[in-house]
Tab-separated table of C-alpha atoms and ligand atoms in Angstrom:
chain	number	residue	atom	x	y	z
A	1	MET	CA	-28.048	-0.831	-8.404
A	2	SER	CA	-28.965	2.551	-10.099
A	3	VAL	CA	-27.447	3.849	-12.980
A	4	ILE	CA	-24.770	6.696	-12.432
A	5	GLN	CA	-25.354	9.921	-14.500
A	6	VAL	CA	-22.415	11.202	-16.661
A	7	HIS	CA	-22.063	15.011	-16.582
A	8	LYS	CA	-20.648	17.152	-19.230
A	9	THR	CA	-17.399	18.292	-17.657
A	10	PRO	CA	-16.297	21.746	-17.617
A	11	PHE	CA	-13.099	20.928	-15.725
A	12	THR	CA	-9.756	20.732	-17.524
A	13	GLY	CA	-7.633	20.047	-14.471
A	14	GLY	CA	-7.614	17.151	-12.075
A	15	LEU	CA	-9.075	16.148	-8.681
A	16	PHE	CA	-7.066	16.492	-5.501
A	17	ILE	CA	-8.335	14.909	-2.425
A	18	LYS	CA	-6.806	15.396	0.980
A	19	THR	CA	-7.964	12.718	3.434
A	20	TYR	CA	-7.899	13.044	7.355
A	21	GLY	CA	-8.727	10.428	10.014
A	22	CYS	CA	-9.792	6.634	9.709
A	23	GLN	CA	-9.627	4.041	7.275
A	24	MET	CA	-13.295	4.464	6.524
A	25	ASN	CA	-12.514	7.729	5.200
A	26	GLU	CA	-9.745	6.350	3.091
A	27	TYR	CA	-12.046	4.135	1.565
A	28	ASP	CA	-14.644	6.810	1.077
A	29	SER	CA	-12.100	8.778	-0.600
A	30	GLU	CA	-11.203	6.214	-3.128
A	31	ARG	CA	-14.947	5.717	-3.791
A	32	MET	CA	-15.311	9.481	-4.626
A	33	ALA	CA	-12.213	9.425	-6.917
A	34	LYS	CA	-13.889	6.617	-8.870
A	35	LEU	CA	-17.288	8.207	-8.943
A	36	LEU	CA	-15.818	11.681	-10.161
A	37	ALA	CA	-13.710	9.899	-12.818
A	38	THR	CA	-16.916	8.065	-14.069
A	39	THR	CA	-19.326	11.212	-13.794
A	40	TYR	CA	-16.791	14.064	-14.710
A	41	GLY	CA	-13.847	12.409	-16.125
A	42	LEU	CA	-11.735	13.853	-13.386
A	43	LYS	CA	-8.345	12.217	-12.885
A	44	LEU	CA	-6.655	11.997	-9.439
A	45	VAL	CA	-3.575	14.454	-9.274
A	46	ASP	CA	-1.173	14.685	-6.448
A	47	SER	CA	-1.041	18.379	-6.112
A	48	ALA	CA	-3.750	21.110	-5.501
A	49	ASP	CA	-1.853	23.338	-8.332
A	50	ALA	CA	-2.830	20.728	-11.082
A	51	ALA	CA	-6.342	20.441	-9.627
A	52	ASP	CA	-9.658	21.911	-10.923
A	53	MET	CA	-11.449	20.604	-7.818
A	54	LEU	CA	-10.261	19.965	-4.413
A	55	ILE	CA	-12.151	17.671	-1.646
A	56	LEU	CA	-11.111	17.606	1.912
A	57	ASN	CA	-12.348	14.517	3.487
A	58	THR	CA	-12.492	15.431	7.077
A	59	CYS	CA	-12.191	13.842	10.624
A	60	SER	CA	-13.700	15.360	13.800
A	61	VAL	CA	-12.794	12.612	16.317
A	62	ARG	CA	-10.247	14.787	18.025
A	63	GLU	CA	-10.266	18.713	18.176
A	64	LYS	CA	-6.952	19.004	16.423
A	65	ALA	CA	-7.999	17.131	13.256
A	66	GLN	CA	-11.009	19.227	13.196
A	67	GLU	CA	-8.982	22.608	13.247
A	68	LYS	CA	-6.525	21.328	10.711
A	69	VAL	CA	-9.505	21.618	8.180
A	70	PHE	CA	-10.030	25.356	8.527
A	71	ASP	CA	-6.158	25.840	8.318
A	72	GLU	CA	-6.127	24.050	5.181
A	73	LEU	CA	-9.111	26.021	3.692
A	74	GLY	CA	-7.326	29.170	4.828
A	75	ARG	CA	-4.297	27.832	2.586
A	76	TRP	CA	-6.652	27.286	-0.327
A	77	GLN	CA	-7.857	30.783	-0.698
A	78	LYS	CA	-5.164	31.705	-2.960
A	79	TRP	CA	-5.613	28.571	-5.186
A	80	LYS	CA	-9.207	29.564	-5.507
A	81	ALA	CA	-8.644	33.276	-6.278
A	82	ALA	CA	-6.170	32.293	-9.069
A	83	LYS	CA	-8.960	30.410	-11.090
A	84	PRO	CA	-12.482	31.218	-9.596
A	85	ASN	CA	-14.043	28.392	-11.497
A	86	ARG	CA	-12.425	25.937	-9.336
A	87	ILE	CA	-14.498	23.995	-6.791
A	88	ILE	CA	-13.954	23.252	-3.189
A	89	ALA	CA	-15.842	20.401	-1.438
A	90	VAL	CA	-15.652	19.440	2.115
A	91	GLY	CA	-16.870	16.203	3.341
A	92	GLY	CA	-16.596	13.624	6.117
A	93	CYS	CA	-17.292	14.082	10.051
A	94	VAL	CA	-16.378	17.597	10.328
A	95	ALA	CA	-18.629	18.680	7.319
A	96	SER	CA	-21.445	16.358	9.086
A	97	GLN	CA	-20.894	17.980	12.359
A	98	GLU	CA	-20.579	21.756	11.307
A	99	GLY	CA	-22.664	21.942	8.120
A	100	LYS	CA	-23.204	25.418	7.164
A	101	VAL	CA	-20.722	26.800	9.738
A	102	ILE	CA	-17.863	25.620	7.328
A	103	ARG	CA	-19.241	27.897	4.723
A	104	GLN	CA	-19.403	30.761	7.346
A	105	ARG	CA	-15.935	30.317	8.320
A	106	ALA	CA	-14.611	29.478	4.844
A	107	PRO	CA	-16.606	31.510	2.138
A	108	ILE	CA	-14.496	29.892	-0.543
A	109	VAL	CA	-16.389	26.399	-0.100
A	110	ASP	CA	-18.901	25.390	-2.734
A	111	VAL	CA	-20.012	22.010	-1.542
A	112	ILE	CA	-20.569	20.485	1.935
A	113	PHE	CA	-21.389	16.724	2.107
A	114	GLY	CA	-21.421	14.261	4.986
A	115	PRO	CA	-20.087	10.745	4.745
A	116	GLN	CA	-23.576	9.091	3.856
A	117	THR	CA	-24.198	11.506	1.019
A	118	LEU	CA	-20.887	11.414	-0.679
A	119	HIS	CA	-22.637	9.343	-3.737
A	120	ARG	CA	-24.632	12.509	-4.343
A	121	LEU	CA	-21.515	14.592	-5.014
A	122	PRO	CA	-21.743	14.800	-8.693
A	123	ALA	CA	-25.385	16.154	-8.630
A	124	MET	CA	-24.406	18.567	-5.678
A	125	ILE	CA	-21.381	19.773	-7.984
A	126	LYS	CA	-23.658	20.247	-11.030
A	127	GLN	CA	-26.095	22.333	-8.635
A	128	SER	CA	-23.110	24.332	-7.647
A	129	LEU	CA	-21.993	24.870	-11.233
A	130	ASP	CA	-25.483	25.797	-12.400
A	131	LEU	CA	-25.989	28.103	-9.632
A	132	ARG	CA	-22.690	29.871	-10.615
A	133	ALA	CA	-23.708	30.180	-14.286
A	134	LYS	CA	-27.107	31.682	-13.208
A	135	ASN	CA	-25.416	34.162	-10.855
A	136	LEU	CA	-23.093	35.112	-13.848
A	137	GLU	CA	-25.984	35.648	-15.950
A	138	ASN	CA	-27.763	37.721	-13.472
A	139	LYS	CA	-24.579	39.717	-12.918
A	140	LYS	CA	-24.948	39.230	-9.320
A	141	ILE	CA	-22.852	37.173	-7.064
A	142	LYS	CA	-24.936	35.037	-4.665
A	143	LYS	CA	-22.793	33.469	-2.077
A	144	LYS	CA	-24.333	29.830	-1.439
A	145	ALA	CA	-22.862	26.754	-0.926
A	146	ILE	CA	-24.710	23.258	-1.833
A	147	ILE	CA	-25.158	21.362	1.435
A	148	ASP	CA	-26.488	17.986	2.135
A	149	ILE	CA	-25.326	16.290	5.431
A	150	SER	CA	-28.188	13.993	5.693
A	151	PHE	CA	-27.963	10.231	6.590
A	152	PRO	CA	-29.869	8.322	3.744
A	153	GLU	CA	-28.193	5.185	4.953
A	154	ILE	CA	-27.676	2.178	2.525
A	155	GLU	CA	-28.380	4.218	-0.531
A	156	LYS	CA	-24.972	5.507	-0.671
A	157	PHE	CA	-23.401	1.877	-1.561
A	158	ASP	CA	-26.146	1.656	-4.111
A	159	ASN	CA	-24.900	4.646	-5.948
A	160	LEU	CA	-21.347	4.311	-6.290
A	161	ALA	CA	-19.183	3.127	-9.217
A	162	ALA	CA	-18.019	-0.346	-9.193
A	163	PRO	CA	-14.939	-0.972	-7.032
A	164	GLU	CA	-11.537	-0.714	-8.770
A	165	SER	CA	-8.460	-2.120	-6.904
A	166	ASN	CA	-5.206	-0.485	-7.008
A	167	GLY	CA	-3.141	-3.208	-5.447
A	168	VAL	CA	-3.326	-6.513	-4.012
A	169	SER	CA	-4.930	-5.384	-0.931
A	170	ALA	CA	-8.252	-3.712	-0.648
A	171	PHE	CA	-10.594	-2.147	2.003
A	172	VAL	CA	-14.290	-3.188	1.836
A	173	SER	CA	-16.733	-1.129	3.936
A	174	VAL	CA	-19.287	-3.556	5.142
A	175	MET	CA	-20.953	-1.361	7.697
A	176	GLU	CA	-21.385	2.294	8.506
A	177	GLY	CA	-22.135	4.398	11.705
A	178	CYS	CA	-22.070	3.640	15.404
A	179	SER	CA	-25.103	3.125	17.764
A	180	LYS	CA	-22.674	2.538	20.800
A	181	TYR	CA	-22.757	6.345	22.010
A	182	CYS	CA	-19.592	6.234	24.177
A	183	THR	CA	-19.712	9.407	26.202
A	184	PHE	CA	-16.653	10.854	24.720
A	185	CYS	CA	-17.140	10.048	20.892
A	186	VAL	CA	-18.595	12.089	18.301
A	187	VAL	CA	-19.022	9.347	15.502
A	188	PRO	CA	-22.734	8.425	16.229
A	189	TYR	CA	-23.580	12.017	15.778
A	190	THR	CA	-21.541	12.455	12.650
A	191	ARG	CA	-21.848	9.257	10.822
A	192	GLY	CA	-25.184	8.205	12.095
A	193	GLU	CA	-26.467	4.832	13.499
A	194	GLU	CA	-25.002	1.452	12.729
A	195	PHE	CA	-26.366	-0.154	9.467
A	196	SER	CA	-24.937	-2.930	7.438
A	197	ARG	CA	-24.713	-3.539	3.818
A	198	PRO	CA	-26.488	-6.595	2.542
A	199	PHE	CA	-24.417	-9.692	2.534
A	200	ALA	CA	-24.641	-10.370	-1.169
A	201	ASP	CA	-23.651	-6.890	-2.030
A	202	VAL	CA	-20.388	-7.177	0.120
A	203	ILE	CA	-19.450	-10.629	-1.422
A	204	ALA	CA	-20.281	-9.192	-4.864
A	205	GLU	CA	-17.611	-6.475	-4.217
A	206	ILE	CA	-15.103	-8.864	-2.932
A	207	THR	CA	-15.513	-10.964	-5.855
A	208	ILE	CA	-14.955	-8.049	-8.295
A	209	LEU	CA	-11.949	-7.202	-6.335
A	210	ALA	CA	-10.412	-10.638	-6.417
A	211	SER	CA	-11.025	-10.764	-10.128
A	212	GLN	CA	-8.758	-7.668	-10.463
A	213	GLY	CA	-5.937	-9.291	-8.596
A	214	VAL	CA	-6.700	-8.384	-4.975
A	215	ARG	CA	-5.390	-11.271	-2.423
A	216	GLU	CA	-6.179	-9.503	0.985
A	217	VAL	CA	-9.362	-7.902	2.137
A	218	ASN	CA	-9.615	-5.687	5.238
A	219	LEU	CA	-13.468	-5.583	6.210
A	220	LEU	CA	-14.160	-2.094	7.500
A	221	GLY	CA	-16.665	-0.506	9.727
A	222	GLN	CA	-16.596	1.878	12.785
A	223	ASN	CA	-17.795	-1.258	14.781
A	224	VAL	CA	-17.194	-3.860	12.147
A	225	ASN	CA	-18.076	-6.697	14.376
A	226	ALA	CA	-21.500	-5.483	14.957
A	227	TYR	CA	-22.235	-6.342	11.400
A	228	GLN	CA	-25.636	-7.586	10.695
A	229	GLY	CA	-26.155	-8.083	6.886
A	230	LEU	CA	-29.620	-9.201	5.344
A	231	MET	CA	-29.220	-12.220	3.291
A	232	ASP	CA	-31.228	-13.053	0.297
A	233	ASP	CA	-33.306	-15.502	2.019
A	234	GLY	CA	-34.300	-12.969	4.846
A	235	ASP	CA	-31.807	-14.275	7.466
A	236	ILE	CA	-29.239	-12.024	9.060
A	237	ALA	CA	-25.426	-12.616	8.689
A	238	ASP	CA	-22.996	-11.677	11.386
A	239	LEU	CA	-19.241	-10.777	10.748
A	240	ALA	CA	-18.216	-14.479	11.387
A	241	LEU	CA	-20.534	-15.667	8.296
A	242	LEU	CA	-19.197	-12.884	6.346
A	243	ILE	CA	-15.565	-14.114	6.960
A	244	HIS	CA	-16.324	-17.472	6.005
A	245	ALA	CA	-18.010	-16.228	2.977
A	246	ALA	CA	-15.036	-14.127	1.963
A	247	ARG	CA	-12.568	-16.991	2.484
A	248	ALA	CA	-14.614	-19.091	-0.087
A	249	VAL	CA	-14.069	-16.241	-2.791
A	250	ASP	CA	-11.436	-17.454	-5.140
A	251	GLY	CA	-8.212	-15.421	-4.850
A	252	ILE	CA	-8.812	-14.096	-1.403
A	253	ASP	CA	-6.205	-15.530	0.867
A	254	ARG	CA	-5.906	-12.947	3.756
A	255	ILE	CA	-8.545	-11.376	5.688
A	256	ARG	CA	-8.615	-8.434	8.144
A	257	TYR	CA	-11.264	-6.496	9.767
A	258	THR	CA	-11.304	-3.197	11.518
A	259	THR	CA	-12.403	-1.500	13.916
A	260	SER	CA	-14.058	-3.710	16.350
A	261	HIS	CA	-15.931	-3.261	19.626
A	262	PRO	CA	-15.211	-5.670	22.760
A	263	ASN	CA	-18.661	-6.203	23.349
A	264	GLU	CA	-19.256	-7.467	19.786
A	265	MET	CA	-16.449	-10.246	20.031
A	266	SER	CA	-19.122	-13.135	19.751
A	267	GLN	CA	-18.384	-16.751	20.259
A	268	SER	CA	-18.837	-17.293	16.354
A	269	LEU	CA	-16.133	-14.653	15.599
A	270	ILE	CA	-13.820	-16.183	18.015
A	271	ASP	CA	-14.338	-19.473	16.551
A	272	CYS	CA	-13.131	-17.905	13.087
A	273	TYR	CA	-9.779	-18.118	14.435
A	274	GLY	CA	-9.753	-21.881	14.735
A	275	GLU	CA	-11.840	-22.329	11.461
A	276	VAL	CA	-10.411	-19.509	8.969
A	277	PRO	CA	-6.663	-19.792	8.655
A	278	GLU	CA	-7.000	-16.899	6.122
A	279	LEU	CA	-8.118	-14.569	9.198
A	280	VAL	CA	-5.004	-13.066	10.088
A	281	SER	CA	-3.327	-13.532	13.708
A	282	HIS	CA	-3.515	-9.714	14.491
A	283	LEU	CA	-6.391	-8.188	16.142
A	284	HIS	CA	-7.278	-4.399	16.757
A	285	LEU	CA	-9.449	-4.383	19.748
A	286	PRO	CA	-9.721	-0.833	21.506
A	287	ILE	CA	-10.265	-0.845	25.259
A	288	GLN	CA	-9.394	2.703	25.919
A	289	THR	CA	-8.500	2.544	29.526
A	290	GLY	CA	-7.556	-0.201	32.083
A	291	SER	CA	-9.868	0.996	34.711
A	292	ASP	CA	-13.420	-0.246	35.424
A	293	GLN	CA	-14.594	2.927	36.731
A	294	VAL	CA	-13.457	5.022	33.773
A	295	LEU	CA	-14.845	2.319	31.426
A	296	ALA	CA	-18.109	2.881	33.091
A	297	MET	CA	-17.872	6.744	32.783
A	298	MET	CA	-17.120	6.233	29.170
A	299	ARG	CA	-20.214	4.010	28.727
A	300	ARG	CA	-18.235	1.223	27.196
A	301	GLY	CA	-20.549	-1.315	28.427
A	302	HIS	CA	-18.047	-4.025	29.561
A	303	MET	CA	-15.417	-4.489	32.164
A	304	VAL	CA	-11.562	-5.100	31.914
A	305	LEU	CA	-12.149	-8.788	32.840
A	306	GLU	CA	-14.540	-9.349	29.974
A	307	TYR	CA	-11.868	-7.926	27.610
A	308	LYS	CA	-9.178	-10.029	28.965
A	309	SER	CA	-11.213	-13.186	28.799
A	310	THR	CA	-11.889	-12.370	24.985
A	311	ILE	CA	-8.249	-12.174	24.289
A	312	ARG	CA	-7.478	-15.073	26.506
A	313	LYS	CA	-9.908	-17.247	24.420
A	314	ILE	CA	-8.591	-16.075	21.033
A	315	ARG	CA	-4.907	-16.629	22.182
A	316	LYS	CA	-5.844	-20.123	23.336
A	317	ILE	CA	-6.764	-20.876	19.564
A	318	ARG	CA	-4.038	-18.760	18.178
A	319	PRO	CA	-1.072	-18.285	20.656
A	320	GLU	CA	0.767	-16.327	18.083
A	321	LEU	CA	-2.009	-13.380	18.126
A	322	THR	CA	-0.641	-10.145	18.403
A	323	LEU	CA	-2.990	-7.172	19.543
A	324	SER	CA	-3.403	-3.598	19.129
A	325	GLY	CA	-5.641	-1.136	20.654
A	326	ASP	CA	-6.740	2.497	21.237
A	327	PHE	CA	-6.243	4.400	24.433
A	328	ILE	CA	-7.577	7.474	25.744
A	329	ILE	CA	-5.610	9.271	28.305
A	330	GLY	CA	-6.905	11.919	30.641
A	331	PHE	CA	-10.482	11.200	30.428
A	332	PRO	CA	-12.179	13.600	32.714
A	333	GLY	CA	-11.199	13.311	36.355
A	334	GLU	CA	-9.007	10.171	35.602
A	335	THR	CA	-6.926	9.598	38.940
A	336	CYS	CA	-3.450	8.486	39.107
A	337	ASP	CA	-4.400	4.952	40.088
A	338	GLN	CA	-6.824	4.556	37.233
A	339	PHE	CA	-4.092	5.511	34.859
A	340	LYS	CA	-1.673	2.967	36.593
A	341	GLN	CA	-4.363	0.414	35.823
A	342	THR	CA	-4.023	1.213	32.123
A	343	LEU	CA	-0.389	0.746	32.383
A	344	ALA	CA	-0.997	-2.613	34.178
A	345	LEU	CA	-3.307	-3.670	31.527
A	346	VAL	CA	-0.830	-2.942	28.712
A	347	LYS	CA	1.912	-4.779	30.494
A	348	GLU	CA	-0.186	-7.693	31.163
A	349	LEU	CA	-1.389	-8.189	27.582
A	350	ASN	CA	1.423	-7.075	25.548
A	351	TYR	CA	0.283	-4.880	22.772
A	352	ASP	CA	1.899	-4.807	19.210
A	353	ARG	CA	1.361	-0.957	18.290
A	354	SER	CA	-1.656	1.115	19.379
A	355	PHE	CA	-3.272	4.540	18.986
A	356	SER	CA	-3.118	6.728	22.029
A	357	PHE	CA	-4.227	10.305	22.498
A	358	ILE	CA	-5.165	12.820	25.097
A	359	TYR	CA	-8.845	12.875	25.527
A	360	SER	CA	-10.317	15.865	23.517
A	361	PRO	CA	-13.779	17.110	24.431
A	362	ARG	CA	-16.226	16.814	21.587
A	363	PRO	CA	-19.218	19.373	21.238
A	364	GLY	CA	-22.472	17.585	21.979
A	365	THR	CA	-21.026	14.548	23.591
A	366	PRO	CA	-21.838	13.863	27.369
A	367	ALA	CA	-18.198	13.773	28.565
A	368	ALA	CA	-17.715	17.305	27.464
A	369	GLU	CA	-19.829	18.197	30.297
A	370	PHE	CA	-18.075	16.090	32.837
A	371	PRO	CA	-15.944	18.074	35.660
A	372	ASP	CA	-12.294	17.494	34.705
A	373	ASP	CA	-9.767	18.506	37.610
A	374	VAL	CA	-6.731	16.777	35.718
A	375	GLU	CA	-3.940	19.454	34.514
A	376	LEU	CA	-2.965	19.172	30.899
A	377	SER	CA	0.544	18.722	31.836
A	378	MET	CA	-0.171	15.789	33.922
A	379	LYS	CA	-2.248	14.195	31.153
A	380	LYS	CA	0.749	14.782	28.688
A	381	ARG	CA	3.152	13.110	31.238
A	382	ARG	CA	0.747	10.158	31.427
A	383	LEU	CA	0.404	9.864	27.686
A	384	GLN	CA	4.140	9.850	27.237
A	385	ALA	CA	4.764	6.946	29.945
A	386	LEU	CA	1.908	5.152	28.058
A	387	GLN	CA	3.634	5.631	24.876
A	388	GLU	CA	7.007	4.557	25.972
A	389	MET	CA	5.634	1.315	27.261
A	390	LEU	CA	3.699	0.699	24.100
A	391	ASN	CA	6.593	1.492	21.805
A	392	GLU	CA	9.079	-0.751	23.883
A	393	GLN	CA	6.488	-3.690	23.320
A	394	THR	CA	6.143	-2.919	19.680
A	395	ALA	CA	10.035	-2.938	19.211
A	396	GLN	CA	10.124	-6.199	21.380
A	397	VAL	CA	7.546	-7.775	18.940
A	398	SER	CA	9.760	-6.650	16.019
A	399	LYS	CA	12.896	-8.044	17.651
A	400	SER	CA	11.242	-11.424	18.454
A	401	MET	CA	10.337	-11.790	14.619
A	402	GLU	CA	14.105	-11.598	13.733
A	403	GLY	CA	15.043	-15.263	12.451
A	404	SER	CA	11.467	-16.362	12.132
A	405	ILE	CA	9.912	-17.333	8.800
A	406	GLN	CA	6.759	-14.914	7.776
A	407	ARG	CA	4.010	-15.405	5.289
A	408	VAL	CA	4.221	-12.147	3.411
A	409	LEU	CA	1.950	-10.713	0.851
A	410	VAL	CA	4.045	-9.170	-1.956
A	411	GLU	CA	2.781	-5.749	-2.722
A	412	SER	CA	5.177	-3.783	-5.000
A	413	LEU	CA	8.721	-3.099	-5.767
A	414	SER	CA	10.390	-1.366	-2.936
A	415	LYS	CA	10.435	2.474	-3.138
A	416	LYS	CA	14.102	2.547	-2.125
A	417	SER	CA	15.696	-0.257	-4.462
A	418	VAL	CA	14.074	-1.720	-7.817
A	419	ASP	CA	15.802	-4.942	-6.836
A	420	ASP	CA	13.804	-5.195	-3.584
A	421	LEU	CA	10.148	-5.919	-3.029
A	422	THR	CA	7.813	-4.788	-0.380
A	423	GLY	CA	5.158	-6.699	1.358
A	424	ARG	CA	3.393	-7.319	4.634
A	425	THR	CA	3.328	-9.688	7.285
A	426	GLU	CA	0.092	-10.930	9.113
A	427	ASN	CA	0.777	-8.478	11.983
A	428	ASN	CA	0.986	-5.585	9.300
A	429	ARG	CA	4.889	-5.149	9.387
A	430	VAL	CA	6.472	-3.988	6.121
A	431	VAL	CA	9.222	-6.161	4.988
A	432	ASN	CA	11.667	-5.391	2.217
A	433	PHE	CA	13.658	-8.182	0.626
A	434	ALA	CA	15.221	-9.181	-2.694
A	435	GLY	CA	12.965	-10.700	-5.269
A	436	SER	CA	11.740	-10.687	-8.677
A	437	ALA	CA	8.629	-8.554	-9.594
A	438	GLN	CA	6.815	-11.616	-10.914
A	439	LEU	CA	6.207	-12.421	-7.167
A	440	ILE	CA	4.121	-9.135	-6.662
A	441	GLY	CA	0.486	-10.328	-5.711
A	442	GLN	CA	1.747	-13.715	-4.329
A	443	PHE	CA	2.349	-14.967	-0.930
A	444	VAL	CA	5.813	-15.920	-0.129
A	445	ASP	CA	7.663	-17.174	2.913
A	446	VAL	CA	10.283	-14.621	4.110
A	447	GLU	CA	12.974	-15.094	6.765
A	448	VAL	CA	13.257	-11.811	8.830
A	449	VAL	CA	16.888	-10.926	8.897
A	450	GLU	CA	16.881	-7.703	10.831
A	451	ALA	CA	14.148	-5.435	12.628
A	452	TYR	CA	14.100	-1.773	12.086
A	453	LYS	CA	11.934	0.636	13.870
A	454	ASN	CA	9.151	1.011	11.188
A	455	SER	CA	10.075	-2.044	8.840
A	456	LEU	CA	11.764	-5.346	8.588
A	457	LYS	CA	14.501	-6.559	6.304
A	458	GLY	CA	13.871	-9.982	5.100
A	459	ALA	CA	15.230	-12.854	2.717
A	460	LEU	CA	13.008	-14.889	0.524
A	461	VAL	CA	13.344	-18.597	1.488
A	462	ALA	CA	12.213	-21.811	-0.238
A	463	THR	CA	8.535	-22.084	0.372
A	464	PRO	CA	7.254	-25.489	1.881
A	465	GLU	CA	5.087	-27.767	-0.321
A	466	ALA	CA	2.588	-28.474	2.269
A	467	HIS	CA	1.178	-25.285	3.673
A	468	LYS	CA	-1.840	-24.918	5.820
A	469	TYR	CA	-3.535	-22.690	3.048
A	470	SER	CA	-4.949	-24.955	0.602
A	471	ASN	CA	-5.886	-22.520	-1.907
A	472	THR	CA	-2.585	-20.368	-1.666
A	473	GLN	CA	-0.372	-20.327	-4.799
A	474	TYR	CA	3.067	-20.781	-3.930
A	475	ILE	CA	5.843	-19.743	-6.312
A	476	ALA	CA	8.699	-22.352	-6.347
A	477	LEU	CA	12.087	-20.766	-6.175
B	1	SAM	N1	-15.343	1.002	17.509
B	1	SAM	C1	-14.270	1.434	18.127
B	1	SAM	C2	-14.163	1.140	19.502
B	1	SAM	O1	-14.772	0.048	19.716
B	1	SAM	O2	-13.801	1.830	20.501
B	1	SAM	C3	-13.778	2.899	18.161
B	1	SAM	C4	-13.946	3.800	16.741
B	1	SAM	S1	-13.416	5.646	17.289
B	1	SAM	C5	-13.842	6.323	15.840
B	1	SAM	C6	-11.645	5.466	16.924
B	1	SAM	C7	-11.014	5.980	18.256
B	1	SAM	O3	-10.868	7.399	18.394
B	1	SAM	C8	-11.380	5.327	19.786
B	1	SAM	O4	-11.122	4.050	19.804
B	1	SAM	C9	-10.849	6.257	20.698
B	1	SAM	O5	-9.608	5.795	21.154
B	1	SAM	C10	-10.388	7.597	19.900
B	1	SAM	N2	-11.359	8.747	20.113
B	1	SAM	C11	-12.803	8.855	19.926
B	1	SAM	N3	-13.295	10.101	20.612
B	1	SAM	C12	-12.139	10.460	21.201
B	1	SAM	C13	-12.166	11.714	21.973
B	1	SAM	N4	-12.893	12.578	22.318
B	1	SAM	N5	-10.640	12.055	22.506
B	1	SAM	C14	-9.541	11.212	22.058
B	1	SAM	N6	-9.798	10.130	21.540
B	1	SAM	C15	-11.071	9.773	20.953
B	2	F3S	FE1	-17.114	5.946	18.916
B	2	F3S	FE2	-17.657	4.106	20.898
B	2	F3S	FE3	-18.676	3.939	18.611
B	2	F3S	S1	-15.488	5.039	20.448
B	2	F3S	S2	-17.296	4.898	17.079
B	2	F3S	S3	-19.132	5.699	19.948
B	2	F3S	S4	-17.962	2.359	19.884
């Protein structure tokens, strides 16, 4: 671990971070906030007006997300003009993809960094401040942004401040990047090839978080189940081994992982569903389409049958497993029959919440060059039909939970009433129920009284004495 350099701070205001996209970005934003608090004493604020530094942590998976960045930068022009000493930094996948083009389109940007260089942010800010001071001394205004969008791989994790929990559940990034190169996806180009954090580093981070009261970890990676972490003895650990080790950390009682690739669902990972009760009965496993032909065009490397077989194996071990996925509608040339195969797959497997979007051509990816004769209006109709089916299935899962007893991790007081608590079920449903604040951070059994569209209403029940989780602390009511 290297020593983090503390800088003299010229800032009187706080730090405002706007995050787009995936959970990896959310995780990165949390780590940036911690890093800038340590190095510049910057405190997170929840409005740009109270800030001296703005960071946009961007996403370029779809065109819309990318364009939002430039809209946002347009809105920040006035903010910068009001106090020119303020700093604007742009990070994430748009920064990685566009580099200096960002500065050309938005000259107010001072620093441009990529997902793998965010640990260098304090030094880049210092360079930007030094440059500004020099320009003032020389009485000339040189317009220049500090840019570093390289991929120095694992260096990032060695140069971040120690993790700090802000709740009972925490993300832990275990691997970065992607080497799958699906024909539609920009991630391998913006985040670089897959690389995994060393096994001991991940477990050390989980142990620190657990000592701060974290009870649930969500192991993160663009392809988290491709994890291959070097161990101290030179062996390589897979995600299954990591899950077993995370389970052994005192205090950790619930484990999630996201996002996975169907080709990396190894037997050892499937076996975890029988061996690790702390692993939730919910799996996010994107398939994108129900058509083998489209899967081949997407270069996903598997067929629908193989995906279904994986789900069947896990459901044999955990019949209660709920499933979510990602779907791309209107891939270039997608026929009506191919789309119907997606609907049929969704119907057969029964999904519980999913992400579905119209295909967005991404510059530099192979699919952006594929001929596409499907009208946008047709794509929109297909998306609507799919989403109706997915929403109906989600509502049915919620409805089927009514009357059931759910194991809930209590997260906080409810936002709506101080007499109520908010927690989450294994399938990530928010449940509100009456209870005392001393239950925060505990696992309790809650009966689902009523299912609403986005949450559940529950009632605390007496918890059973003999419970399958040996190391779970149950509070007697
Ligand atoms: N590792 C995951 C997997 O195995 O598919 C995917 C991670 S990817 C960053 C997240 C999701 O973004 C994908 O599953 C896909 O549905 C969506 N996505 C990626 N590129 C897209 C594009 N060009 N248009 C629409 N959606 C896209
Ligand atoms: Fe993207 Fe495919 Fe990797 S969707 S993140 S290239 S698995």
